[in-house]
mmCIF file with all atom_site columns, C-alpha atoms and ligand atoms in Angstrom:
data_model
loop_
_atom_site.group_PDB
_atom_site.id
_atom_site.type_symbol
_atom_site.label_atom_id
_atom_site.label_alt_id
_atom_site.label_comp_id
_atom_site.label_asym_id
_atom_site.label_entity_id
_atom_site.label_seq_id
_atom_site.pdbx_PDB_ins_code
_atom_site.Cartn_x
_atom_site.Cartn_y
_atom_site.Cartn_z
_atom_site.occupancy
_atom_site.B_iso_or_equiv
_atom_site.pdbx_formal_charge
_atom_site.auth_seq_id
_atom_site.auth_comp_id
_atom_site.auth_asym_id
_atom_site.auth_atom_id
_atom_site.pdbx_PDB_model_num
ATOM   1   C  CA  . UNK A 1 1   ? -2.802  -19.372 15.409  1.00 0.00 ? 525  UNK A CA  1
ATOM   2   C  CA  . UNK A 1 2   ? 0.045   -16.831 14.563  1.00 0.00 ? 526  UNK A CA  1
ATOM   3   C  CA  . UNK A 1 3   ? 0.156   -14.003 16.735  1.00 0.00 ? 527  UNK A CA  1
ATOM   4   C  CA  . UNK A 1 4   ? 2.140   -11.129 15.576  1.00 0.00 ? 528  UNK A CA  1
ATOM   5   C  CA  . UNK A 1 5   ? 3.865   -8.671  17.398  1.00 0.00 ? 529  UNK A CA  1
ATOM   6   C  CA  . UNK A 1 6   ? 2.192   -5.322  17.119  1.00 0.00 ? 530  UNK A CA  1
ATOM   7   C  CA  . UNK A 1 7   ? 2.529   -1.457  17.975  1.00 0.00 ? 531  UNK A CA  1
ATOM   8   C  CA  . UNK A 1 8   ? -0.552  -0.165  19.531  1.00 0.00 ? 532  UNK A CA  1
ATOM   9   C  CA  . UNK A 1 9   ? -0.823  3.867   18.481  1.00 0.00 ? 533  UNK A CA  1
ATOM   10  C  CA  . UNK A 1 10  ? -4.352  4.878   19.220  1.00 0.00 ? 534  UNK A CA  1
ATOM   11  C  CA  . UNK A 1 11  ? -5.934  6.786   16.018  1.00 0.00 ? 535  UNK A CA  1
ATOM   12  C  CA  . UNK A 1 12  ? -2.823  6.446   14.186  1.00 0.00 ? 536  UNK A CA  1
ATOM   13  C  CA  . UNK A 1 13  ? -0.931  3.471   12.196  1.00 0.00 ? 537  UNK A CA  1
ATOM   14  C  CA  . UNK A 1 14  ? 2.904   2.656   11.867  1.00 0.00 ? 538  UNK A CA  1
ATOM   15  C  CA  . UNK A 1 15  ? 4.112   2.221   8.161   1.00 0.00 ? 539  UNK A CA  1
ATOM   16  C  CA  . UNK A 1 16  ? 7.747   1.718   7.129   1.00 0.00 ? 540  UNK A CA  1
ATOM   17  C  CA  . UNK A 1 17  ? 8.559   3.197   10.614  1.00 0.00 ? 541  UNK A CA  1
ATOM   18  C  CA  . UNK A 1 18  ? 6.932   6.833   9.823   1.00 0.00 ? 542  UNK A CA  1
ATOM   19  C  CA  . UNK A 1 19  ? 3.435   7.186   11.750  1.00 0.00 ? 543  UNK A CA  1
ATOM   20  C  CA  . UNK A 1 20  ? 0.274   7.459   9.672   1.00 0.00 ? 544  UNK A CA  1
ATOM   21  C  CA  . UNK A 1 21  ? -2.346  9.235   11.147  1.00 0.00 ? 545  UNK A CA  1
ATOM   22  C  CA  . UNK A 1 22  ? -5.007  7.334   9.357   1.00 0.00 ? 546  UNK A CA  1
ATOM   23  C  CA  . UNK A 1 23  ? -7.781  9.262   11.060  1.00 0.00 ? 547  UNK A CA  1
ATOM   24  C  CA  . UNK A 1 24  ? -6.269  12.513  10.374  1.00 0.00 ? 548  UNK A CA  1
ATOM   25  C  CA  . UNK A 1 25  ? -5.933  11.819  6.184   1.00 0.00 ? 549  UNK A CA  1
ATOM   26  C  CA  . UNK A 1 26  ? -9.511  10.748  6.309   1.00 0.00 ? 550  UNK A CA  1
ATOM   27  C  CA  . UNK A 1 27  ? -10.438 13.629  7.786   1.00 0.00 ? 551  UNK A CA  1
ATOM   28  C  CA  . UNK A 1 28  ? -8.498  15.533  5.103   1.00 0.00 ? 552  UNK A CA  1
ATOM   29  C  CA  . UNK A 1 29  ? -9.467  13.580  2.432   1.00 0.00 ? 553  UNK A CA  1
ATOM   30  C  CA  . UNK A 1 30  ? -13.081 13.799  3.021   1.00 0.00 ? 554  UNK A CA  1
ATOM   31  C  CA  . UNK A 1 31  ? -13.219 17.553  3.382   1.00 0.00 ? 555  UNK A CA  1
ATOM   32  C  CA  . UNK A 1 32  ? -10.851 17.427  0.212   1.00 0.00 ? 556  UNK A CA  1
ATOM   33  C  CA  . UNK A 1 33  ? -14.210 15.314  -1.560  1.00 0.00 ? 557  UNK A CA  1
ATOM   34  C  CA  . UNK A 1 34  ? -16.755 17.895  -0.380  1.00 0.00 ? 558  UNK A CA  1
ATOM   35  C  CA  . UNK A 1 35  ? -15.323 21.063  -1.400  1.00 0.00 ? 559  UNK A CA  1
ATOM   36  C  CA  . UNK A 1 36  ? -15.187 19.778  -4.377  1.00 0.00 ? 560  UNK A CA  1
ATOM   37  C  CA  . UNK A 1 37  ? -18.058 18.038  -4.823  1.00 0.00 ? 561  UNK A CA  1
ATOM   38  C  CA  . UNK A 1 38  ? -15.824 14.461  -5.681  1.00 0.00 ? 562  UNK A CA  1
ATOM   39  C  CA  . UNK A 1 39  ? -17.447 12.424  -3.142  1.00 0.00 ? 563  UNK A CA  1
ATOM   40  C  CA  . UNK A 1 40  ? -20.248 11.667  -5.593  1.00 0.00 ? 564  UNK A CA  1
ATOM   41  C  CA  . UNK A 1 41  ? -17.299 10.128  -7.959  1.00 0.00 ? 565  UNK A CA  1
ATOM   42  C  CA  . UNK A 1 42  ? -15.537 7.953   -5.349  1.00 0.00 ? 566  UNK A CA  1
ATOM   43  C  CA  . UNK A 1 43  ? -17.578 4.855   -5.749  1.00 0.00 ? 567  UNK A CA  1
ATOM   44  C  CA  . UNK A 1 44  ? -15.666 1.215   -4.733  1.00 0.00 ? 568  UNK A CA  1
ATOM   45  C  CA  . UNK A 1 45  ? -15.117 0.819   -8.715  1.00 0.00 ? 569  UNK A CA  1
ATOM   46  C  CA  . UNK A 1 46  ? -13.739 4.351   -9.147  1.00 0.00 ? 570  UNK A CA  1
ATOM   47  C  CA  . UNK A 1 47  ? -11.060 4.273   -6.378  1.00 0.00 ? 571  UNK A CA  1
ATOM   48  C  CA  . UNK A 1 48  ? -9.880  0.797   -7.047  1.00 0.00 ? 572  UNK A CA  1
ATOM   49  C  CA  . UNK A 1 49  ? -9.425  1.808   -10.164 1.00 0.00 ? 573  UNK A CA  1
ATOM   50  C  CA  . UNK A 1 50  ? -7.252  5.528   -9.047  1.00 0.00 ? 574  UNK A CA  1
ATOM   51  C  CA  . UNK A 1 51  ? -5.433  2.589   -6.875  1.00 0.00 ? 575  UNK A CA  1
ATOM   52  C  CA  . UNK A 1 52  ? -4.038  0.491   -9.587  1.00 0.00 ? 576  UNK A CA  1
ATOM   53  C  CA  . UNK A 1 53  ? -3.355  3.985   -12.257 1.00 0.00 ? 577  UNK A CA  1
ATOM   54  C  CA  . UNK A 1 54  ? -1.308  4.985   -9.244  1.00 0.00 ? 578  UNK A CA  1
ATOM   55  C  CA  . UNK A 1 55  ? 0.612   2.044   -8.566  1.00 0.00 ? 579  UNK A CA  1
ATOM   56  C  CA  . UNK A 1 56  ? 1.313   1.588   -12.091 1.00 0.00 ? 580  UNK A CA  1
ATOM   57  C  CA  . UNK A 1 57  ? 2.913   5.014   -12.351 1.00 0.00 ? 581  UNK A CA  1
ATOM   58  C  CA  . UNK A 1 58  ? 4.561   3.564   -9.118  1.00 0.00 ? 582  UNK A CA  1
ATOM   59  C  CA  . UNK A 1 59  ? 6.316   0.860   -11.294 1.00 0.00 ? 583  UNK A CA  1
ATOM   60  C  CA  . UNK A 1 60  ? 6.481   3.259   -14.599 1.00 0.00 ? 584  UNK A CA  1
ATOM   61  C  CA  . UNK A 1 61  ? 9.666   4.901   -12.938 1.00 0.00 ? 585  UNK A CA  1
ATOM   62  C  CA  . UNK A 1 62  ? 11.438  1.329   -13.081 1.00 0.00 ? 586  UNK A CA  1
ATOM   63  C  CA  . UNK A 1 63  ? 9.727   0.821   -15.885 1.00 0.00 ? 587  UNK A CA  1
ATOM   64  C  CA  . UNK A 1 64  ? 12.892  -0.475  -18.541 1.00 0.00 ? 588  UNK A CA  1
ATOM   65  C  CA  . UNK A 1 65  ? 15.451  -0.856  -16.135 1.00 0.00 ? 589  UNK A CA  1
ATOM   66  C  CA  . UNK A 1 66  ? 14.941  -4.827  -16.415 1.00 0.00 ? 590  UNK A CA  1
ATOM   67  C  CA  . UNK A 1 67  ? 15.704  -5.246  -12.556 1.00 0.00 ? 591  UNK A CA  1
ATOM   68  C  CA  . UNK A 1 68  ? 18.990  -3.615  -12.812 1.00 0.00 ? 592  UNK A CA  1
ATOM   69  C  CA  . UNK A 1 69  ? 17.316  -0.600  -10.434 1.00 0.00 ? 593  UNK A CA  1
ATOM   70  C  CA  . UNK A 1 70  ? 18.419  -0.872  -6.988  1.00 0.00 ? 594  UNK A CA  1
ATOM   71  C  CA  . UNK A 1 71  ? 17.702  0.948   -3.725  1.00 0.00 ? 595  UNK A CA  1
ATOM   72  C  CA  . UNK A 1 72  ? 20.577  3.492   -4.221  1.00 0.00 ? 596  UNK A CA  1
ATOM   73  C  CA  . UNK A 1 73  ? 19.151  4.359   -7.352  1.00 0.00 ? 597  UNK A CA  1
ATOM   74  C  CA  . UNK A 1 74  ? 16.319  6.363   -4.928  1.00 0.00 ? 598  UNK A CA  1
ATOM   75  C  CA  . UNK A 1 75  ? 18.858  8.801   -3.934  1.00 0.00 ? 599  UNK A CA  1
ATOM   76  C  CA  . UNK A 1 76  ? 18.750  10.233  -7.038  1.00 0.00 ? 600  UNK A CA  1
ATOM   77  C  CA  . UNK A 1 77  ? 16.626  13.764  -6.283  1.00 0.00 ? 601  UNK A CA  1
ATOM   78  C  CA  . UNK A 1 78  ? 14.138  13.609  -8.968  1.00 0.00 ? 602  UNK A CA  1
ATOM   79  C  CA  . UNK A 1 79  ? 13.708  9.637   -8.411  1.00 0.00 ? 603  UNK A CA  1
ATOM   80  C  CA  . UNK A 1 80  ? 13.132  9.653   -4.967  1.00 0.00 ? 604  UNK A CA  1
ATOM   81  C  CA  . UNK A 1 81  ? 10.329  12.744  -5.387  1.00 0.00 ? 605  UNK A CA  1
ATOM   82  C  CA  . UNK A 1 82  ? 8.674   10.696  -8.295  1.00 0.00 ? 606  UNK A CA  1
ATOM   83  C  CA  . UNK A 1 83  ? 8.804   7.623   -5.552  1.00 0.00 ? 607  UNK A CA  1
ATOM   84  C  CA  . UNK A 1 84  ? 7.136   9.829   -2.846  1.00 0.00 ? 608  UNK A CA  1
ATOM   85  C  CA  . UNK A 1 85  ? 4.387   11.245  -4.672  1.00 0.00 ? 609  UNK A CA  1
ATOM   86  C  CA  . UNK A 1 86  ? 3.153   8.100   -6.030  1.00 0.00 ? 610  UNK A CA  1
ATOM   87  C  CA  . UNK A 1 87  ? 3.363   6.624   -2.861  1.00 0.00 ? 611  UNK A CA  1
ATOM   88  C  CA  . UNK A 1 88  ? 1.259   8.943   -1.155  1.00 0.00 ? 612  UNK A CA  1
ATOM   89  C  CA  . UNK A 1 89  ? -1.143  8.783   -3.885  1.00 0.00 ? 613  UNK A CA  1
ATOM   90  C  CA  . UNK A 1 90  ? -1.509  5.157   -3.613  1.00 0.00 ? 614  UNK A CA  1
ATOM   91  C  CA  . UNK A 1 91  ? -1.522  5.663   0.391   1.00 0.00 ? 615  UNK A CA  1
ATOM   92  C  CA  . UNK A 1 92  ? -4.195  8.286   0.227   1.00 0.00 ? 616  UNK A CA  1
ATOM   93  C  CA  . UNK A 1 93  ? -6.360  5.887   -2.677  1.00 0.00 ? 617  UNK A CA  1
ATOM   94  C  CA  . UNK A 1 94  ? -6.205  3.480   -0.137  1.00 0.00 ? 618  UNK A CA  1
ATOM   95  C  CA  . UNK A 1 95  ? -7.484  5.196   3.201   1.00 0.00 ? 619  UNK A CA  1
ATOM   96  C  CA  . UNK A 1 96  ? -10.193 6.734   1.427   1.00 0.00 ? 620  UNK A CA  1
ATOM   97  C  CA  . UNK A 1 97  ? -11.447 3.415   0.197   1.00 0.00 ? 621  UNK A CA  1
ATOM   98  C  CA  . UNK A 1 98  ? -11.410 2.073   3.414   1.00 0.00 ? 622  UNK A CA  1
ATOM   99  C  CA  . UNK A 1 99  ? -12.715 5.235   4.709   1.00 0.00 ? 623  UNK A CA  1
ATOM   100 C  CA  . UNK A 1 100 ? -16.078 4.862   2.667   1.00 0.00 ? 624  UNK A CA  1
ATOM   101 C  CA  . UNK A 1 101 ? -15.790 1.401   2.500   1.00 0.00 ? 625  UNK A CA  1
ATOM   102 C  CA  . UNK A 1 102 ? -15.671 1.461   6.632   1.00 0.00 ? 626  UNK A CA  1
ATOM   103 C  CA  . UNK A 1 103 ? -12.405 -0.932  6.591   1.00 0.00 ? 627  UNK A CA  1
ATOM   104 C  CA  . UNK A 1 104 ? -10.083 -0.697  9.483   1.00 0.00 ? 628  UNK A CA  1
ATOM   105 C  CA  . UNK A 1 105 ? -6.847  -0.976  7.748   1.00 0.00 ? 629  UNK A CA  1
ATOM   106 C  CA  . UNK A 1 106 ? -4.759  -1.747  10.429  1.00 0.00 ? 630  UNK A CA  1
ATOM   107 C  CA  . UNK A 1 107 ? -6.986  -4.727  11.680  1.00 0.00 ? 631  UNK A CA  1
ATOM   108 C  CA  . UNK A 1 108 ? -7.038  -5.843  8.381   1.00 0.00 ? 632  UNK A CA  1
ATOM   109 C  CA  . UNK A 1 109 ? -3.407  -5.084  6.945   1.00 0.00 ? 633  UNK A CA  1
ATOM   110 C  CA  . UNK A 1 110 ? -2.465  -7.081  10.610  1.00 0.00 ? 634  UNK A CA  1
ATOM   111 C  CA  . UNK A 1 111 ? -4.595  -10.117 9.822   1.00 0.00 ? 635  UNK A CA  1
ATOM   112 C  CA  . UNK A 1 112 ? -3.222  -11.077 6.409   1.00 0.00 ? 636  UNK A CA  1
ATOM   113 C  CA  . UNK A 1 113 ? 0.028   -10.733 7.558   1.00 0.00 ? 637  UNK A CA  1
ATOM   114 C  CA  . UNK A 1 114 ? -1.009  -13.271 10.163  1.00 0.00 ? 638  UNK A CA  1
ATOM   115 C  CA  . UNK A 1 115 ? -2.574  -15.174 6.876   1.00 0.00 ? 639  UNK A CA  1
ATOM   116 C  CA  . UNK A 1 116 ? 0.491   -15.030 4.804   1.00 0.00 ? 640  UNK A CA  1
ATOM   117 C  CA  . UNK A 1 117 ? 2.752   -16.004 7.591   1.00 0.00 ? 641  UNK A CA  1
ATOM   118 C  CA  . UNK A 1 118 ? 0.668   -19.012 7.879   1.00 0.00 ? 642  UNK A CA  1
ATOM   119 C  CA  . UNK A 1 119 ? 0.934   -19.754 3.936   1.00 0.00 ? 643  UNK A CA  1
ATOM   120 C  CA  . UNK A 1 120 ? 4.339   -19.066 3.814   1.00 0.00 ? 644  UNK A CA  1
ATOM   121 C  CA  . UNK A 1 121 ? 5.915   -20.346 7.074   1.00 0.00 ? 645  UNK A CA  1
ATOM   122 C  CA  . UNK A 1 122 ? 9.754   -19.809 7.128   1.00 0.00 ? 646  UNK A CA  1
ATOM   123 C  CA  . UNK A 1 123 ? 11.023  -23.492 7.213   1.00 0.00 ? 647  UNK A CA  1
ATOM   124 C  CA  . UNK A 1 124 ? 9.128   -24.184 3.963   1.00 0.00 ? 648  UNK A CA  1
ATOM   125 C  CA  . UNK A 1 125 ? 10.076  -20.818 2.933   1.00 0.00 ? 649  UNK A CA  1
ATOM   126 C  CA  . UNK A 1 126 ? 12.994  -18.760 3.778   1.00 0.00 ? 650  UNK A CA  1
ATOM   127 C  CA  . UNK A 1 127 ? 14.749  -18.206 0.577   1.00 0.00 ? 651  UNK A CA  1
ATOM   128 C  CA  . UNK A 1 128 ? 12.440  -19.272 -1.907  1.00 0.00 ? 652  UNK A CA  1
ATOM   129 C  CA  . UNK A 1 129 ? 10.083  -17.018 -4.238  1.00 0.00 ? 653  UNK A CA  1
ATOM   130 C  CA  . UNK A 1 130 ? 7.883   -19.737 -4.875  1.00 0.00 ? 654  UNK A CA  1
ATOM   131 C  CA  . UNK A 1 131 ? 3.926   -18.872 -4.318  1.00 0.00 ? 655  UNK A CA  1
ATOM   132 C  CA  . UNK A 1 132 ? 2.626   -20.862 -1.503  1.00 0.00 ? 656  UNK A CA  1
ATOM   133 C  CA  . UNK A 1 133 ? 0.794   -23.370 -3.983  1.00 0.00 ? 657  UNK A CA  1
ATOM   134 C  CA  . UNK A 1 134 ? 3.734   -24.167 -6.042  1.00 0.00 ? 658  UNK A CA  1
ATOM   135 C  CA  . UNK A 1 135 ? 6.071   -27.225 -4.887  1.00 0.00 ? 659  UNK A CA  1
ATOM   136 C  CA  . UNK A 1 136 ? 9.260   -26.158 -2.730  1.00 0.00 ? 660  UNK A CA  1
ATOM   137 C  CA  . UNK A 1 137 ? 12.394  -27.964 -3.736  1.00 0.00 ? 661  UNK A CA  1
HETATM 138 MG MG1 . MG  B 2 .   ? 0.169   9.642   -9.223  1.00 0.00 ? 1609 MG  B MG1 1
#
């Protein structure tokens, strides 16, 4: 068994080093649903569905660039303020799926990392972008 290191934050989560108040979106997002009357839209098929429209517009502003973007490119004002938004659409997709759904994302985004780091372990690994079924020179 794998055991990864962890930062405990109660009713919050740590992503890409910025604090996610998971609780606190949930809250926002439901009230968001009500006032609106939406809630009766966001079935498990509908939001998966808002998940993968928004991460495609995620990779439409790369889209052409044939890998030749790089992480500078992000400076760029109206690059980096696409990036966000779609982002935070994706992010907010994804805690009110697991908000209906009843998913703990932070138990579950912490045990497939355990998972992949057991399909992937780093001296078969490191270096390679091979999928963990395909053979490793
Ligand atoms: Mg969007």
């Amino acid at each position: 068994m794998i055991v990864l290191e962890t930062v405990r934050v109660p009713a919050s989560r740590w992503l890409g080093g910025i604090l996610i108040d998971n609780e606190k979106l949930a809250s926002s997002l439901r009230a968001f649903a009500a006032d609106r009357d939406w809630d009766q839209f966001h079935t498990p098929k509908n939001l998966a569905s808002a998940i993968t429209v928004e991460t495609s517009e995620l990779l439409e502003i790369f889209q052409w660039s044939r890998g030749q973007k790089k992480w500078s490119d992000l400076d760029a004002p109206d690059v980096r303020a696409r990036t966000e938004e779609e982002l935070a659409d994706i992010l907010l997709y994804l805690i009110r799926f697991a908000d209906k759904a009843g998913i703990d994302l932070q138990r579950a985004a912490e045990s497939k990392l355990a998972l992949n780091a057991e399909k992937y372990p780093v001296e078969r690994f490191k270096g390679s972008d091979k999928k963990y079924n395909e053979k490793v020179e």
